[in-house]
PDB file of C-alpha atoms in Angstrom:
ATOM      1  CA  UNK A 171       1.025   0.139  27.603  1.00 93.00           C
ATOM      2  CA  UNK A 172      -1.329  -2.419  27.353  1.00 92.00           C
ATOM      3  CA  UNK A 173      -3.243  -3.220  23.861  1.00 95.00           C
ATOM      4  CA  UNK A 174      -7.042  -3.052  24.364  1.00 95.00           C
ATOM      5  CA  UNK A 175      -8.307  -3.099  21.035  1.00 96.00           C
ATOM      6  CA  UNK A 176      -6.187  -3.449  17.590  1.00 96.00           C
ATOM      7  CA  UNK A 177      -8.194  -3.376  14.692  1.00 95.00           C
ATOM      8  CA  UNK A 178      -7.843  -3.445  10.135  1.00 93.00           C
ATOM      9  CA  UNK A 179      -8.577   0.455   8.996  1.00 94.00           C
ATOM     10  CA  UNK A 180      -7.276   0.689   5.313  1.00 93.00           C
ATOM     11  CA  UNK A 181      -5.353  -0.815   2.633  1.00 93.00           C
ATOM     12  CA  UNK A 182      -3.239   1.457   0.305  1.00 93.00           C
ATOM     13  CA  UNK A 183      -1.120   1.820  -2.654  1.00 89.00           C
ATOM     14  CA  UNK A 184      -0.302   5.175  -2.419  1.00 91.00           C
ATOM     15  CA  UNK A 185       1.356   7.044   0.492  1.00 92.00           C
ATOM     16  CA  UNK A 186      -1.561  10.150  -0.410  1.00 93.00           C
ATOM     17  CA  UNK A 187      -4.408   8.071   0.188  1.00 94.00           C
ATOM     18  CA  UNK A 188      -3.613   7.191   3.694  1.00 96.00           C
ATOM     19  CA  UNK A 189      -5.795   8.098   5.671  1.00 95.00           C
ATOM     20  CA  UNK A 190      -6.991  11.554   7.047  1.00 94.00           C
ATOM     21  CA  UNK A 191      -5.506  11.850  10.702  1.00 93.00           C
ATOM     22  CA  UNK A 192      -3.678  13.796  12.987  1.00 94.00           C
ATOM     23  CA  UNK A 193      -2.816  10.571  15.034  1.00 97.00           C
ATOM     24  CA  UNK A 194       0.811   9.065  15.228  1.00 98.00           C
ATOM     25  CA  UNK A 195       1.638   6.657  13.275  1.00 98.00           C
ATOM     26  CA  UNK A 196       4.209   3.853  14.009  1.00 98.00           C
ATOM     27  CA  UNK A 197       5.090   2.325  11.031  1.00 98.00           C
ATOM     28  CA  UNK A 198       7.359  -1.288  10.468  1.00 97.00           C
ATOM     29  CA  UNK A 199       9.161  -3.008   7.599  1.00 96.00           C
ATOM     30  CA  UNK A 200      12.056  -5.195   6.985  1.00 95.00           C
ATOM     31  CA  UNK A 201      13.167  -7.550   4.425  1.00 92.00           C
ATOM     32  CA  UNK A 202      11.064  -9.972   3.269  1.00 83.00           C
ATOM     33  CA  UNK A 203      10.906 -12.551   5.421  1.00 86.00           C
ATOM     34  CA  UNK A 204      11.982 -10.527   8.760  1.00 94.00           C
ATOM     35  CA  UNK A 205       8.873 -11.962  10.698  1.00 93.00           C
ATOM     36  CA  UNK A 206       7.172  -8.833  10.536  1.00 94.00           C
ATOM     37  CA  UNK A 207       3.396  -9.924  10.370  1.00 92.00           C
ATOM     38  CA  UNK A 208       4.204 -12.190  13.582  1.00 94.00           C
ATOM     39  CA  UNK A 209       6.121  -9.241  15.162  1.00 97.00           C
ATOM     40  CA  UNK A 210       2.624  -7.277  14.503  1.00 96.00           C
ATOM     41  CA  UNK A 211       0.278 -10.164  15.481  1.00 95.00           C
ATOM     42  CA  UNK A 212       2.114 -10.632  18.749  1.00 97.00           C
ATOM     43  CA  UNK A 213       2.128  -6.842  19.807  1.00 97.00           C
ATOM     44  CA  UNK A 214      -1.052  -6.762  19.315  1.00 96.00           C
ATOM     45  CA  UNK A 215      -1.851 -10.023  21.582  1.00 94.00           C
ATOM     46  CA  UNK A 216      -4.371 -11.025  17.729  1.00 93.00           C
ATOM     47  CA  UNK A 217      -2.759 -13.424  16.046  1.00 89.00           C
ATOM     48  CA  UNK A 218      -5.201 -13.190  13.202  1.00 87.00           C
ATOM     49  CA  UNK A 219      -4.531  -9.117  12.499  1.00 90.00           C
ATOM     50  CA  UNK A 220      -1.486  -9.141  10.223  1.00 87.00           C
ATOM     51  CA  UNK A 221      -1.230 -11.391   7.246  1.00 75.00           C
ATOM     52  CA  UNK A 222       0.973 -14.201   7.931  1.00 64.00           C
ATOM     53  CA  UNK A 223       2.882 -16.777   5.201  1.00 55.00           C
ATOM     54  CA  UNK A 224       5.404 -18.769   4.348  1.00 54.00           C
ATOM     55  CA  UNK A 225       5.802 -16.954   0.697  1.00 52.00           C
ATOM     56  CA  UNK A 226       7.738 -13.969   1.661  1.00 50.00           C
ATOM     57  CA  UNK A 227       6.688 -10.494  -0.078  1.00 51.00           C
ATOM     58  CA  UNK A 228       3.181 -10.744   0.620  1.00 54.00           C
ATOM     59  CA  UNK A 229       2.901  -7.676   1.980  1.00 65.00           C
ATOM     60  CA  UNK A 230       2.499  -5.246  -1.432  1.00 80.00           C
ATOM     61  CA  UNK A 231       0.388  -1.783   0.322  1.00 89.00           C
ATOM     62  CA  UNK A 232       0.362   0.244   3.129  1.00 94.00           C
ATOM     63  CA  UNK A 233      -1.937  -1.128   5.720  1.00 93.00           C
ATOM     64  CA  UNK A 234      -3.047   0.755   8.622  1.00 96.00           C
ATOM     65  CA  UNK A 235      -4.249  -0.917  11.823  1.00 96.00           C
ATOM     66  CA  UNK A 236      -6.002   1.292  14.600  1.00 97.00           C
ATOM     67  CA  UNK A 237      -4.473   0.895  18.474  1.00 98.00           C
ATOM     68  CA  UNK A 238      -6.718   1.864  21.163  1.00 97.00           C
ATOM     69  CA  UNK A 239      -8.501   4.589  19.107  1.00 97.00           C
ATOM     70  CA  UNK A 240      -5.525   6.397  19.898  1.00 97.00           C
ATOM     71  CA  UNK A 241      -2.695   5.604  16.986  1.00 98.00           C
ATOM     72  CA  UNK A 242      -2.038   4.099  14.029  1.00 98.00           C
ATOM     73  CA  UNK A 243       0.124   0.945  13.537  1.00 97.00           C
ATOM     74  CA  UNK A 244       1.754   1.185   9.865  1.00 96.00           C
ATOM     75  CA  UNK A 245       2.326  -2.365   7.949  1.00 95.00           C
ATOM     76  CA  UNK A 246       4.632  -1.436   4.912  1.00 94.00           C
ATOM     77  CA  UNK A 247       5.904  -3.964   2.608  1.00 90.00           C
ATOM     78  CA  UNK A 248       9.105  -5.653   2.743  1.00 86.00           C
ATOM     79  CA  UNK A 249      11.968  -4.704   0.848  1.00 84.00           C
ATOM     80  CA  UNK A 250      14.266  -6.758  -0.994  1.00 74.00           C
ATOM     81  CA  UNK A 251      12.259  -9.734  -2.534  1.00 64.00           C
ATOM     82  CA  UNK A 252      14.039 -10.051  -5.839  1.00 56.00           C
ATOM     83  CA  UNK A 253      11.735 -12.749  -7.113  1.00 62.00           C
ATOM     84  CA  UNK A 254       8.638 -10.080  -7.492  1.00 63.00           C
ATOM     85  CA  UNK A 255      10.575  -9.193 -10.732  1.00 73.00           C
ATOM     86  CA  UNK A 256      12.135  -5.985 -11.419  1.00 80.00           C
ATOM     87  CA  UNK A 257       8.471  -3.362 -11.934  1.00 82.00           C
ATOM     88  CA  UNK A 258       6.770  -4.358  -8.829  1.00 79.00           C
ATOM     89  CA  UNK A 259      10.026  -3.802  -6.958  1.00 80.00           C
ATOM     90  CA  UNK A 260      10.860  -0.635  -8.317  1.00 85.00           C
ATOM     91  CA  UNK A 261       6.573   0.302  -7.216  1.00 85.00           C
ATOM     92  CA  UNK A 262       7.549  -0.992  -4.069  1.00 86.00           C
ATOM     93  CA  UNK A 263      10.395   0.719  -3.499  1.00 88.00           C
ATOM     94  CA  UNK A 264       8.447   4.107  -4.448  1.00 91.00           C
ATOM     95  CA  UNK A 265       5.777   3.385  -2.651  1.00 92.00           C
ATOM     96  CA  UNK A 266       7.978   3.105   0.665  1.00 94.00           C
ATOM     97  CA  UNK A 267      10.131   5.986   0.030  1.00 94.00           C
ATOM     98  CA  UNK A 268       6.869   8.109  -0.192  1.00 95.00           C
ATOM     99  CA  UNK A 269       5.019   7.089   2.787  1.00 96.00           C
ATOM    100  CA  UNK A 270       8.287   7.322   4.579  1.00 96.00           C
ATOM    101  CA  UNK A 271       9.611  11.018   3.224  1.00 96.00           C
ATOM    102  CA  UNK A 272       5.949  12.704   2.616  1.00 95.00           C
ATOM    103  CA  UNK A 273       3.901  11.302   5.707  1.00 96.00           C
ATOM    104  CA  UNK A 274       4.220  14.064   8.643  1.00 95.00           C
ATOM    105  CA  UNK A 275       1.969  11.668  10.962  1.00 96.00           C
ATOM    106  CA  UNK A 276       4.572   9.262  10.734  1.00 97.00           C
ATOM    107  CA  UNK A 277       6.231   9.480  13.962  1.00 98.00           C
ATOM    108  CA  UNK A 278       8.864   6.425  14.569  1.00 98.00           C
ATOM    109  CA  UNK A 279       9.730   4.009  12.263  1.00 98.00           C
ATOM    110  CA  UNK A 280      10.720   0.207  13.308  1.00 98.00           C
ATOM    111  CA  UNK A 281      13.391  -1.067  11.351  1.00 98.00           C
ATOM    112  CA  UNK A 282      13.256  -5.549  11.602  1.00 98.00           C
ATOM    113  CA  UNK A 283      16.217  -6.640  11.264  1.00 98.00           C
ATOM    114  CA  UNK A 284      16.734 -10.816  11.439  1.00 97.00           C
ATOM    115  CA  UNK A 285      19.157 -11.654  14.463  1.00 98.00           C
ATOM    116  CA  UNK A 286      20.097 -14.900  12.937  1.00 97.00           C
ATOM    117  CA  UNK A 287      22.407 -13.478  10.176  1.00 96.00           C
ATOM    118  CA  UNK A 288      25.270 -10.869   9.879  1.00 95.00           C
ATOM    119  CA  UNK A 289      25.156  -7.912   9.190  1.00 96.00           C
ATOM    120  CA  UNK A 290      23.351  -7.612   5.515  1.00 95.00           C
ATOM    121  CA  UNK A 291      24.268  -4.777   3.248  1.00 95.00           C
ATOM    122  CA  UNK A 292      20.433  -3.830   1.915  1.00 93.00           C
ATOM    123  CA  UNK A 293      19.515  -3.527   5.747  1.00 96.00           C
ATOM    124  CA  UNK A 294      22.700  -0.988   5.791  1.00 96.00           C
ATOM    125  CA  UNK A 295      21.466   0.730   3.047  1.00 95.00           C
ATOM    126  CA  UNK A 296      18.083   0.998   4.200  1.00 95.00           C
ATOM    127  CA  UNK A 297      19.188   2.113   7.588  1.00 96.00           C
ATOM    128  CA  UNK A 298      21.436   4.486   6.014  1.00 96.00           C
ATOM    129  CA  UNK A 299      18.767   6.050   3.913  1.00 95.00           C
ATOM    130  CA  UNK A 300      16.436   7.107   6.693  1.00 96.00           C
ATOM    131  CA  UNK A 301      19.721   8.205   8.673  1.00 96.00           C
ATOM    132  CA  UNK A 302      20.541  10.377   5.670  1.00 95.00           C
ATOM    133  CA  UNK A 303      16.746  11.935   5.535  1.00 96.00           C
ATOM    134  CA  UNK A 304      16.753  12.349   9.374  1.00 96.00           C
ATOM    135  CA  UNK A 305      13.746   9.478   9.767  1.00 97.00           C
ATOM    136  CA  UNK A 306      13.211   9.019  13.609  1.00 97.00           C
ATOM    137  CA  UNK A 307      13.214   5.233  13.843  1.00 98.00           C
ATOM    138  CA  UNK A 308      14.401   2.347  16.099  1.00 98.00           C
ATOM    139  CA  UNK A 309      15.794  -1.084  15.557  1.00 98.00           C
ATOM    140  CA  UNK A 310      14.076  -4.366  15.823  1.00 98.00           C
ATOM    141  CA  UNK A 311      16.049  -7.556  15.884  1.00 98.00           C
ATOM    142  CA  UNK A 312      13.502 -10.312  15.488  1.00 98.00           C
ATOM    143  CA  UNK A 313      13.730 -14.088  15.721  1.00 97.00           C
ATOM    144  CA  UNK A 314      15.646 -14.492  19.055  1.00 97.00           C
ATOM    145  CA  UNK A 315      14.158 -17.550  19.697  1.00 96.00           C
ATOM    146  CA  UNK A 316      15.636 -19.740  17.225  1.00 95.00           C
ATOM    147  CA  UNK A 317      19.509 -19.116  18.093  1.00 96.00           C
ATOM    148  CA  UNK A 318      20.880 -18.948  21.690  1.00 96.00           C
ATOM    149  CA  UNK A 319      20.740 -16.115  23.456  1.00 96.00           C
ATOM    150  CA  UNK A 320      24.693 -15.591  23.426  1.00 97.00           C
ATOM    151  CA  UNK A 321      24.340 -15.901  19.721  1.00 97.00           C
ATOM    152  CA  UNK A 322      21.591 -13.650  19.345  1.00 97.00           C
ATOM    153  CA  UNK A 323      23.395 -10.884  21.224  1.00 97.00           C
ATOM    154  CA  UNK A 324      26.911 -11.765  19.196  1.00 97.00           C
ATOM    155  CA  UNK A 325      24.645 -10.885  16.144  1.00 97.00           C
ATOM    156  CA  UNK A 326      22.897  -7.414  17.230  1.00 98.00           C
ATOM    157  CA  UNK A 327      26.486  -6.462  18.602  1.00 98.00           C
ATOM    158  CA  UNK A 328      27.893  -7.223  15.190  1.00 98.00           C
ATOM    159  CA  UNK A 329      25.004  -4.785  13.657  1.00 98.00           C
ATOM    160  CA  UNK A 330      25.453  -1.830  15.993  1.00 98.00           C
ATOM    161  CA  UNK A 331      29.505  -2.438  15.230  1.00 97.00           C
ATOM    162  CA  UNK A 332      29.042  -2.072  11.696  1.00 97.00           C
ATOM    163  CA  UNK A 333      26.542   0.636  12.266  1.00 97.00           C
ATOM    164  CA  UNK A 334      28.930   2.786  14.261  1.00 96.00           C
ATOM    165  CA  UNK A 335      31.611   2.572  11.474  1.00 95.00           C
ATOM    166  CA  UNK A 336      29.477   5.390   9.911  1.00 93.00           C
ATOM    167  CA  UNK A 337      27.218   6.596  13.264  1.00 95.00           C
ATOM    168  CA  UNK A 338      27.983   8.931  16.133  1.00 94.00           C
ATOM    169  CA  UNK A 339      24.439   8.365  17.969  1.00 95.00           C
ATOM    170  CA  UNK A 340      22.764   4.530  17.574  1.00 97.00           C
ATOM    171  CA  UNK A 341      19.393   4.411  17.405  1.00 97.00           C
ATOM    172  CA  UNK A 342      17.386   2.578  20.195  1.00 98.00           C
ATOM    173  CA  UNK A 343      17.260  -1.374  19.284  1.00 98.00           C
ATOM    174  CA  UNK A 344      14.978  -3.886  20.603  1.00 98.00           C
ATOM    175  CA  UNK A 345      15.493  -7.909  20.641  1.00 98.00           C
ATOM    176  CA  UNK A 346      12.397  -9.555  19.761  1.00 98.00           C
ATOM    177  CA  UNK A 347      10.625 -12.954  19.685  1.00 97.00           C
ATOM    178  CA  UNK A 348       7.217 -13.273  18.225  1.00 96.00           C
ATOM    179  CA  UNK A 349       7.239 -16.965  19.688  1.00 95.00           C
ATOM    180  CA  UNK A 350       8.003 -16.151  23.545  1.00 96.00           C
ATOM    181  CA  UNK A 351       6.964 -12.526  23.436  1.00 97.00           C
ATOM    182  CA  UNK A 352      10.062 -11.210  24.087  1.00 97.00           C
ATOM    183  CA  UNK A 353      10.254  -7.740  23.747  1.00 98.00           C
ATOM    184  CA  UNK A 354       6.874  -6.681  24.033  1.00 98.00           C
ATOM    185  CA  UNK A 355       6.544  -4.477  26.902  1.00 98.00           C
ATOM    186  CA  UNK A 356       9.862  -2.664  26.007  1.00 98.00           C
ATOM    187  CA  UNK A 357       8.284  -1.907  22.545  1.00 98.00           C
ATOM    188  CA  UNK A 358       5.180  -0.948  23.906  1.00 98.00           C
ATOM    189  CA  UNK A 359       6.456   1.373  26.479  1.00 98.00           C
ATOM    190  CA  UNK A 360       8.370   3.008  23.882  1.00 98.00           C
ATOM    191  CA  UNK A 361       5.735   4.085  21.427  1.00 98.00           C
ATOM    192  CA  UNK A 362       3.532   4.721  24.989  1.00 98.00           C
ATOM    193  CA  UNK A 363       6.557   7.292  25.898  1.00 98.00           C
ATOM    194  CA  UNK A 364       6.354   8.660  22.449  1.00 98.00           C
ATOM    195  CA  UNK A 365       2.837   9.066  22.449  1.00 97.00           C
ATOM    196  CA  UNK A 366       3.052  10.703  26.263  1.00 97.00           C
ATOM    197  CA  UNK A 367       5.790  13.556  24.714  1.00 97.00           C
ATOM    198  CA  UNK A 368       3.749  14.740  21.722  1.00 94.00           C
TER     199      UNK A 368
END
């Protein structure tokens, strides 16, 4: 699939005033600091789309960005950020849970996961949250490019290790690099296969 046009819809702060659509939506989040808004920019081939910064958390709404007139690409904020003090967390963490349980257009959810670390217990969780409401969603390992490859694989085989301590079926993963574009086309071609089945 190749991204003609990618462009800002909506910001929200409530799952209920998304907008009115029968389109797919393909929705991504992470911890803070997962490299999500460069993961979007890059898909997108618009470096300017998704917010980028070097404050993690600054994602705090729902923001819907428009693909080729045809679907929805869903920014959520990042979990995790304990310096956004305990109220706006707790909103955050409502606010996900909502879009993700209550929004039937929702059709895969991305996952980021940072490849540089090990396994961390609030990705777990997270992971075994949607796994526990039966969320469709796939894996994203970003940051490849600033670790070896070896490494980088060492560290997504350590995830999916964990992962099948408490899995029968893993859940497609992707290695990604907002940097070198790696992982692109397999991440397109997904959602494009997705998209050609509904």
């Amino acid at each position: 699939m190749e991204i003609t046009s990618a462009k800002f819809v909506t910001s929200n702060s409530r799952a209920d005033m998304c907008p009115k659509s029968d389109l797919p939506e393909y929705a991504f989040i992470g911890r803070s600091n997962v490299g999500k808004s460069s993961l979007i920019n890059m898909l997108t081939n618009n470096s300017k789309l998704a917010m980028t910064s070097s404050t993690p958390g600054k994602t705090l709404l729902i923001n819907h960005f428009m693909i080729n007139n045809a679907w929805y690409l869903v920014d959520l904020p990042g979990y995790g950020y304990a310096q956004r003090g305990k109220k706006v967390m707790e909103s955050i963490k409502n606010l996900i849970q909502h879009y993700v349980l209550e929004r039937t257009q929702m059709t895969c959810l991305f996952a980021l996961i940072d490849s540089r670390l090990e396994p961390q217990k609030i990705d777990l969780e997270f992971i075994g949250w949607l796994g526990e409401n039966g969320i469709p969603f796939a894996l994203v390992f970003t940051k490849a490019d600033k670790q070896s490859t070896s490494k980088t694989q060492q560290n997504v085989n350590r995830f999916l290790d964990t992962m099948k301590e408490q899995w029968e079926e893993l859940p497609p993963h992707f290695i990604t690099s907002a940097e070198k574009k790696t992982g692109r086309k397999e991440l397109l071609d997904y959602i494009d296969s997705i998209n050609r089945s509904l």
